[in-house]
Structures are given as C-alpha cells and as structure tokens.
Short mmCIF file of C-alpha atoms and ligand atoms in Angstrom, two decimals:
data_model
loop_
_atom_site.label_atom_id
_atom_site.label_comp_id
_atom_site.label_asym_id
_atom_site.label_seq_id
_atom_site.Cartn_x
_atom_site.Cartn_y
_atom_site.Cartn_z
CA MET A 1 12.55 5.35 7.84
CA THR A 2 10.57 8.52 7.18
CA ASN A 3 10.39 10.49 3.98
CA GLN A 4 12.26 13.78 4.09
CA PRO A 5 10.70 17.18 3.39
CA GLY A 6 11.36 18.53 -0.10
CA THR A 7 12.87 21.96 -0.61
CA ASN A 8 9.63 23.89 -0.87
CA MET A 9 6.91 21.32 -0.30
CA LYS A 10 4.51 22.04 2.54
CA PRO A 11 3.52 19.02 4.63
CA LEU A 12 -0.23 18.31 4.83
CA ILE A 13 -0.30 15.13 6.91
CA GLU A 14 2.51 13.92 9.18
CA ILE A 15 2.34 10.41 10.58
CA ARG A 16 4.77 9.56 13.34
CA ASP A 17 5.41 6.16 14.97
CA LEU A 18 1.88 5.03 14.17
CA SER A 19 0.64 1.67 15.32
CA ALA A 20 -2.88 0.31 14.86
CA GLY A 21 -4.82 -2.92 14.94
CA TYR A 22 -8.07 -4.64 15.77
CA GLU A 23 -9.16 -6.35 18.96
CA GLY A 24 -5.65 -6.45 20.39
CA ARG A 25 -4.06 -7.72 17.15
CA GLN A 26 -1.42 -5.33 15.79
CA VAL A 27 -1.71 -4.66 12.05
CA LEU A 28 0.55 -1.59 11.68
CA ARG A 29 3.65 -0.68 13.66
CA ASP A 30 6.20 2.19 13.59
CA VAL A 31 4.68 3.82 10.53
CA ASN A 32 6.26 7.17 9.61
CA LEU A 33 5.10 9.11 6.60
CA THR A 34 4.58 12.68 5.46
CA VAL A 35 2.12 13.59 2.73
CA TYR A 36 3.04 16.87 1.05
CA GLU A 37 1.06 19.46 -0.84
CA ARG A 38 0.38 18.15 -4.37
CA ASP A 39 1.99 14.82 -3.52
CA PHE A 40 0.78 11.79 -5.45
CA LEU A 41 1.51 8.87 -3.17
CA GLY A 42 0.96 5.31 -4.34
CA VAL A 43 0.30 2.83 -1.52
CA ILE A 44 1.07 -0.76 -2.48
CA GLY A 45 1.58 -4.00 -0.60
CA PRO A 46 0.20 -7.51 -0.20
CA ASN A 47 -3.39 -8.38 0.72
CA GLY A 48 -3.90 -7.89 4.43
CA GLY A 49 -0.70 -5.83 4.73
CA GLY A 50 -2.53 -2.92 6.35
CA LYS A 51 -3.08 -0.41 3.51
CA THR A 52 -6.76 0.18 4.28
CA THR A 53 -6.01 0.24 8.00
CA LEU A 54 -3.54 3.09 7.39
CA ILE A 55 -6.18 4.96 5.37
CA LYS A 56 -8.77 4.41 8.14
CA CYS A 57 -6.35 5.94 10.67
CA ILE A 58 -5.78 9.00 8.47
CA LEU A 59 -9.55 9.43 8.01
CA GLY A 60 -10.17 9.12 11.75
CA LEU A 61 -12.26 5.96 11.24
CA LEU A 62 -9.90 3.88 13.38
CA LYS A 63 -8.15 5.12 16.52
CA PRO A 64 -4.43 4.35 16.42
CA THR A 65 -3.03 2.37 19.34
CA GLY A 66 0.13 4.49 19.30
CA GLY A 67 1.88 7.41 17.61
CA LYS A 68 0.22 10.48 16.17
CA ILE A 69 -1.14 11.99 12.99
CA THR A 70 -0.78 15.75 12.58
CA PHE A 71 -2.79 17.68 10.01
CA HIS A 72 -1.44 21.01 8.72
CA MET A 73 -4.15 23.56 7.98
CA SER A 74 -4.04 26.14 5.18
CA ASP A 75 -3.80 28.96 7.78
CA GLY A 76 -0.50 27.51 9.09
CA THR A 77 -1.97 25.92 12.23
CA GLN A 78 -1.78 22.23 13.06
CA THR A 79 -4.15 19.77 14.68
CA THR A 80 -4.10 16.15 15.77
CA ASN A 81 -7.89 16.12 16.21
CA SER A 82 -9.46 14.36 13.24
CA ASN A 83 -12.69 16.36 13.79
CA ASP A 84 -10.82 19.61 13.06
CA ARG A 85 -8.69 18.33 10.22
CA PRO A 86 -8.83 19.72 6.67
CA THR A 87 -11.35 18.19 4.26
CA LEU A 88 -10.27 14.82 2.91
CA GLY A 89 -12.01 13.26 -0.09
CA TYR A 90 -12.36 9.49 0.16
CA LEU A 91 -13.24 6.81 -2.36
CA PRO A 92 -13.67 3.60 -0.34
CA GLN A 93 -13.03 0.09 -1.61
CA TYR A 94 -15.88 -1.03 -3.85
CA ASN A 95 -16.78 -4.07 -1.73
CA THR A 96 -17.50 -1.86 1.30
CA ILE A 97 -20.40 -0.12 -0.44
CA ASP A 98 -23.96 -1.18 0.39
CA ARG A 99 -25.51 -1.14 -3.05
CA LYS A 100 -29.00 -1.70 -1.61
CA PHE A 101 -28.89 1.68 0.12
CA PRO A 102 -31.67 3.74 -1.54
CA ILE A 103 -29.68 6.70 -2.80
CA SER A 104 -29.33 8.17 -6.31
CA VAL A 105 -26.17 9.09 -8.22
CA GLU A 106 -26.83 12.79 -7.65
CA GLU A 107 -27.38 12.24 -3.92
CA VAL A 108 -24.20 10.17 -3.60
CA ILE A 109 -22.15 12.91 -5.25
CA LEU A 110 -23.75 15.72 -3.21
CA SER A 111 -23.22 13.72 -0.01
CA GLY A 112 -19.52 14.53 -0.46
CA LEU A 113 -20.46 18.06 0.63
CA SER A 114 -21.99 16.88 3.90
CA VAL A 115 -19.02 18.11 5.97
CA GLN A 116 -19.79 21.64 4.75
CA GLN A 117 -23.52 21.20 5.32
CA LYS A 118 -25.67 21.64 8.40
CA LEU A 119 -27.64 18.51 9.34
CA TYR A 120 -30.90 18.33 7.28
CA ALA A 121 -30.09 21.64 5.51
CA ARG A 122 -31.05 21.75 1.81
CA PHE A 123 -28.33 21.98 -0.79
CA THR A 124 -27.99 25.46 -2.27
CA HIS A 125 -28.40 26.22 -5.97
CA GLU A 126 -24.64 26.68 -6.19
CA GLN A 127 -23.99 23.27 -4.62
CA ARG A 128 -26.44 21.60 -7.03
CA GLU A 129 -24.72 23.30 -9.97
CA LYS A 130 -21.41 21.99 -8.69
CA GLY A 131 -22.98 18.52 -8.46
CA ARG A 132 -24.13 18.81 -12.09
CA ALA A 133 -20.62 19.81 -13.19
CA ILE A 134 -19.14 16.79 -11.38
CA ILE A 135 -21.74 14.45 -12.95
CA GLU A 136 -20.65 15.73 -16.36
CA ARG A 137 -16.96 15.41 -15.50
CA MET A 138 -17.53 11.80 -14.43
CA GLY A 139 -19.46 10.99 -17.63
CA LEU A 140 -22.64 10.18 -15.69
CA GLU A 141 -25.11 12.45 -17.51
CA GLY A 142 -28.55 10.83 -17.77
CA LEU A 143 -27.95 8.67 -14.69
CA GLU A 144 -28.43 11.44 -12.08
CA LYS A 145 -31.64 10.00 -10.62
CA ARG A 146 -30.70 6.34 -10.91
CA ALA A 147 -30.39 4.40 -7.63
CA ILE A 148 -26.86 3.11 -6.99
CA GLY A 149 -28.15 -0.47 -6.90
CA GLN A 150 -29.03 -0.10 -10.60
CA LEU A 151 -25.59 1.06 -11.71
CA SER A 152 -22.81 -0.98 -13.25
CA GLY A 153 -19.68 -1.41 -11.12
CA GLY A 154 -17.76 1.18 -13.16
CA GLN A 155 -20.62 3.71 -13.04
CA LEU A 156 -20.76 3.37 -9.26
CA GLN A 157 -16.98 3.89 -8.99
CA ARG A 158 -17.32 7.09 -11.03
CA ALA A 159 -20.13 8.35 -8.77
CA LEU A 160 -17.95 7.62 -5.72
CA LEU A 161 -15.02 9.46 -7.28
CA GLY A 162 -17.31 12.44 -7.89
CA ARG A 163 -18.30 12.28 -4.22
CA ALA A 164 -14.63 12.24 -3.20
CA ILE A 165 -13.70 15.39 -5.12
CA ILE A 166 -16.81 17.60 -4.89
CA SER A 167 -15.72 19.26 -1.64
CA ASP A 168 -12.40 20.50 -3.14
CA PRO A 169 -10.45 18.52 -0.52
CA SER A 170 -6.77 19.16 0.20
CA VAL A 171 -6.13 15.42 -0.01
CA VAL A 172 -8.07 12.82 -2.03
CA ILE A 173 -7.70 9.24 -0.85
CA LEU A 174 -8.62 6.48 -3.29
CA ASP A 175 -8.76 2.82 -2.24
CA GLU A 176 -8.50 0.70 -5.42
CA PRO A 177 -10.34 3.19 -7.66
CA SER A 178 -9.96 1.28 -10.93
CA THR A 179 -11.84 -1.83 -9.74
CA TYR A 180 -14.70 -2.43 -12.22
CA ILE A 181 -13.76 0.58 -14.33
CA ASP A 182 -13.52 -0.16 -18.06
CA LYS A 183 -10.41 0.65 -20.11
CA ARG A 184 -11.89 3.80 -21.63
CA PHE A 185 -12.84 5.33 -18.29
CA GLU A 186 -9.66 4.07 -16.64
CA ALA A 187 -7.62 6.27 -19.00
CA ARG A 188 -10.01 9.14 -18.20
CA LEU A 189 -9.73 8.36 -14.48
CA TYR A 190 -5.96 8.80 -14.53
CA GLU A 191 -6.28 11.98 -16.63
CA LEU A 192 -8.75 13.27 -14.04
CA LEU A 193 -6.39 12.38 -11.20
CA ALA A 194 -3.56 14.25 -12.93
CA GLU A 195 -5.88 17.30 -13.22
CA ILE A 196 -6.98 17.00 -9.59
CA ASN A 197 -3.35 16.67 -8.53
CA ASN A 198 -2.69 20.23 -9.74
CA ASP A 199 -4.76 21.43 -6.78
CA CYS A 200 -4.54 18.73 -4.14
CA ALA A 201 -2.53 15.76 -2.90
CA ILE A 202 -3.62 12.24 -3.81
CA ILE A 203 -3.12 8.99 -1.92
CA LEU A 204 -3.81 6.05 -4.23
CA VAL A 205 -4.05 2.50 -2.87
CA SER A 206 -3.69 0.08 -5.76
CA HIS A 207 -2.60 -3.40 -6.77
CA ASP A 208 -2.00 -2.26 -10.34
CA ILE A 209 1.71 -1.63 -9.95
CA GLY A 210 2.33 -0.62 -13.56
CA THR A 211 -0.31 2.10 -13.45
CA VAL A 212 0.77 3.24 -10.01
CA LEU A 213 4.34 3.72 -11.20
CA GLN A 214 3.27 5.75 -14.20
CA GLN A 215 1.12 8.08 -12.12
CA VAL A 216 2.65 8.62 -8.72
CA LYS A 217 5.42 10.82 -7.33
CA SER A 218 6.22 8.56 -4.39
CA ILE A 219 5.49 5.03 -3.26
CA ALA A 220 4.79 3.55 0.15
CA CYS A 221 4.92 -0.22 0.52
CA VAL A 222 2.80 -1.28 3.50
CA ASN A 223 3.15 -4.67 5.11
CA GLU A 224 2.75 -4.13 8.85
CA SER A 225 5.49 -1.48 8.66
CA LEU A 226 5.95 1.05 5.87
CA ASP A 227 8.77 1.61 3.40
CA TYR A 228 8.83 4.81 1.43
CA HIS A 229 10.47 5.60 -1.87
CA PRO A 230 10.35 8.87 -3.82
CA ILE A 231 10.04 8.44 -7.57
CA ARG A 232 9.84 12.12 -8.37
CA ALA A 233 11.52 14.06 -5.58
CA SER A 234 10.48 17.64 -4.93
CA GLN A 235 12.65 20.56 -5.98
CA ALA A 236 12.15 24.28 -6.45
CA ASN A 237 10.14 23.93 -9.68
CA GLY A 238 8.01 21.04 -8.60
CA TRP A 239 8.88 17.36 -8.96
CA ARG A 240 11.80 15.64 -10.70
CA GLU A 241 12.58 12.06 -11.52
CA THR A 242 14.92 10.05 -9.29
CA SER A 243 16.19 6.62 -10.11
CA THR A 244 17.56 5.21 -6.89
CA ALA A 245 15.78 2.77 -4.66
CA PRO A 246 16.98 1.81 -1.19
CA SER A 247 18.03 -1.80 -1.59
CA ASN A 248 16.37 -2.86 1.67
CA CYS A 249 13.11 -1.06 0.81
CA TRP A 250 11.16 -4.19 -0.02
CA ASP A 251 12.99 -6.58 2.31
CA THR A 252 11.26 -5.08 5.29
CA ALA A 253 7.95 -5.58 3.60
CA ARG A 254 8.92 -9.17 2.86
CA CYS A 255 8.34 -8.57 -0.83
CA HIS A 256 10.41 -10.14 -3.63
CA THR A 257 13.27 -7.64 -3.31
CA ALA A 258 15.02 -7.90 -6.67
CA SER A 259 11.84 -7.79 -8.72
CA TRP A 260 10.35 -4.90 -6.79
CA VAL A 261 13.49 -2.78 -6.92
CA SER A 262 13.75 -3.27 -10.66
CA ILE A 263 10.15 -2.16 -11.07
CA ILE A 264 10.66 0.85 -8.86
CA THR A 265 13.87 1.98 -10.54
CA THR A 266 12.55 2.13 -14.07
CA ILE A 267 9.39 1.17 -15.88
CA THR A 268 10.74 -1.74 -17.86
CA PRO A 269 9.06 -3.46 -20.81
CA LYS A 270 8.54 -6.37 -18.40
CA THR A 271 6.56 -4.06 -16.13
CA LEU A 272 4.47 -2.90 -19.03
CA ARG A 273 3.74 -6.52 -19.95
CA ARG A 274 2.78 -7.01 -16.30
CA LYS A 275 0.41 -4.08 -16.46
CA LYS A 276 -1.27 -5.52 -19.54
CA ALA A 277 -1.52 -8.95 -17.90
CA ASN A 278 -2.98 -7.37 -14.76
CA HIS A 279 -5.67 -5.75 -16.85
CA LEU A 280 -6.45 -9.01 -18.60
CA TYR A 281 -6.39 -11.34 -15.61
CA GLY A 282 -6.56 -9.08 -12.54
CA ALA A 283 -3.59 -8.64 -10.23
CA ASP A 284 -4.59 -11.53 -7.99
CA HIS A 285 -4.54 -14.03 -10.86
CA CYS A 286 -1.45 -12.78 -12.58
CA PRO A 287 1.02 -15.67 -12.51
CA THR A 288 4.35 -14.06 -11.66
CA SER A 289 6.83 -13.51 -8.90
CA LEU A 290 6.47 -9.76 -9.39
CA LEU A 291 3.47 -9.73 -7.10
CA ALA A 292 4.16 -9.09 -3.44
CA VAL A 293 3.90 -11.99 -1.00
CA LYS A 294 3.42 -11.89 2.73
N1 LIG B 1 -12.58 -4.52 11.11
C1 LIG B 1 -11.60 -5.44 11.26
N2 LIG B 1 -11.57 -6.25 12.35
C2 LIG B 1 -10.59 -7.16 12.53
N3 LIG B 1 -9.56 -7.33 11.66
C3 LIG B 1 -9.54 -6.55 10.56
C4 LIG B 1 -10.55 -5.57 10.30
N4 LIG B 1 -10.26 -4.95 9.15
C5 LIG B 1 -9.12 -5.51 8.69
N5 LIG B 1 -8.69 -6.47 9.53
C6 LIG B 1 -7.47 -7.28 9.39
O1 LIG B 1 -6.35 -6.40 9.40
C7 LIG B 1 -5.38 -6.82 8.46
C8 LIG B 1 -5.08 -5.67 7.50
O2 LIG B 1 -6.26 -5.41 6.74
P1 LIG B 1 -6.32 -4.23 5.67
O3 LIG B 1 -7.70 -4.20 5.12
O4 LIG B 1 -5.77 -2.99 6.25
O5 LIG B 1 -5.27 -4.78 4.56
P2 LIG B 1 -5.02 -4.28 3.06
O6 LIG B 1 -3.56 -4.13 2.90
O7 LIG B 1 -5.85 -3.08 2.76
O8 LIG B 1 -5.53 -5.54 2.26
P3 LIG B 1 -6.16 -5.69 0.76
O9 LIG B 1 -5.04 -5.48 -0.20
O10 LIG B 1 -6.63 -7.11 0.75
O11 LIG B 1 -7.27 -4.70 0.61
C9 LIG B 1 -5.93 -8.06 7.77
O12 LIG B 1 -5.36 -9.20 8.39
C10 LIG B 1 -7.41 -7.99 8.05
O13 LIG B 1 -7.97 -9.28 8.13
#
C-alpha cells in the first residue's frame, strides 16, 4: 500500500518498491511511501524492524538493493541521485555518536552547514551568527566551547538537533530524538518541532507511541515492509483529523492488531497512561501488550 497524494500537498520524497539489507540479508522489502511538504511522519515499529535502515536509504548512507527514491526539488525538477538531493537535516540515534571525538558544541552545530560549505573554508560571520541563534534556541548558552564528551546526554541531543536544523533543510529526520532528554526539554523539543514543521517536513522515528500520536500527521509502521496510516489527512487548508485505520495495517507488521488500531484511532486514556509509563520506565521495559512484537 502507498499513501495517496493530498489535494494540494507537494511531494518531497517518493519511495517506490524499495528493498534494502546488509550482506545479502534482506531487511526491507516493497516499501512505498511519499513524504509531503510540511508532513510530520512518525515512524514506529519493533526493534530491528528496519526503521533506521529506511532512514539510511533516504539519506543515501545505504544503497537500496531494489526500487527507487525520488527527491523533488523546489524548482520543480526531480532527482534520484542522493548527491543532488535537497538538504536533509539528520539527528542520528544517540548510540551512534562517538563522544570521544574532539569537537565542541558550537562546532557540532556549525557542522550542519557543511553541505553548503567548501572544504576547509571558514564559516562566515553570518553563519556564526546563525550558529549562535541556534545555540540559544536549543538552550545551550554557556556550553558553546564545551567538548561533546563533557556534555550530558540531553545536552548532546540538543546540540545534535541544532545541527540538524541549522541548514534550513526541507526535511528533518530525527532518529529517537527524546532519548536522554529531560521532561522540561522534551516539552520544548516538541514545541520546537511544531515550529520547525511550519517550514519543513519532519520524519520522526520513535518508540514513544503516545508522544508520536500527539505530534504527527501520519504514521508508518516498519517491520520489514511498511504500513502507512494518515492521522491528519491533507486538505485545501492544511491538515485535518481522520479517525479510520485500515484493519490490516498492523497485521502485516505482525504487531498486536487490536491494541495498535485502538491507539491509532484515538488517543485513549489508556494510551496516555502508556505514555506516562514509557517516560517512567522506558518503552523497552514497559510491561504491556501495547508494545509491538516481531
Ligand atoms: N550495518 C549493519 N550490518 C548488518 N546488519 C545490520 C546493520 N545495521 C542494522 N542491521 C540489522 O538490520 C536489521 C534492521 O536494523 P535497523 O537498525 O534498521 O532496525 P530499527 O527498526 O531501527 O531498530 P531499533 O528500533 O532497535 O533502532 C536488524 O536485524 C539489524 O541487526
């Protein structure tokens, strides 16, 4: 199944019949998905289901074994070459970051401009000012010169988010952004994402289903294949709520169908309790059948 174009939403990324894997082992198959202008797509699914692999394919970090990814440019042209694609902002999973790398907060944030920068060229005054504004927006004032190895987990996540948005990308991709972020900044993080979403599309990979459902406009469940469900479908004036879920949506992903569909259809008090429990215990330790299983 592929998601259908909205009435006036411009596609930014079109994924058709994508398959991908590692060393001959297939991880994704027959993935079809379109990311639209100002979309806010939540990507959920079980551990090892292929969420990060999908993101790597979009970013051009992993070559698909089949299918194609088309990027739509602001001038109306299209490309399948990831070197020519529009700027994508990326916040990688926390555990992929080498914290021993000798780089400061300011340098991490400015490194998000590297695609616009000639190799070894100095940053301009304007770029540094932009870096300062992002540092302030991320609540990192006073930590500009601190090496990333001396930051708390949440401070590092904020620096990485700053890096992801500094280049004014057309799509920001966030892989588990709330890991290590405290409650106060988590609320700010989602406020920031709502602000950013006024200008660009967001793809958010998360295990925090309650938060995902409150924030996103559409959901993709990835477990080898992909099932898509719009929560707020596009219409002439933007996005509107929908309340239907395809009953087989989660079957394909081998999730617990009834529980998932009830979560998707409405945010129930049960879901809110789940969200609270996730925050207290972490999604992986949350004892309930609402979590996806392989
Ligand atoms: N570089 C790699 N080489 C070989 N196998 C890999 C590699 N990266 C991921 N895999 C495997 O591919 C599968 C999908 O991994 P992926 O990281 O995409 O899952 P995920 O849905 O993002 O999982 P999680 O929720 O745990 O982050 C897993 O079985 C994983 O072990």
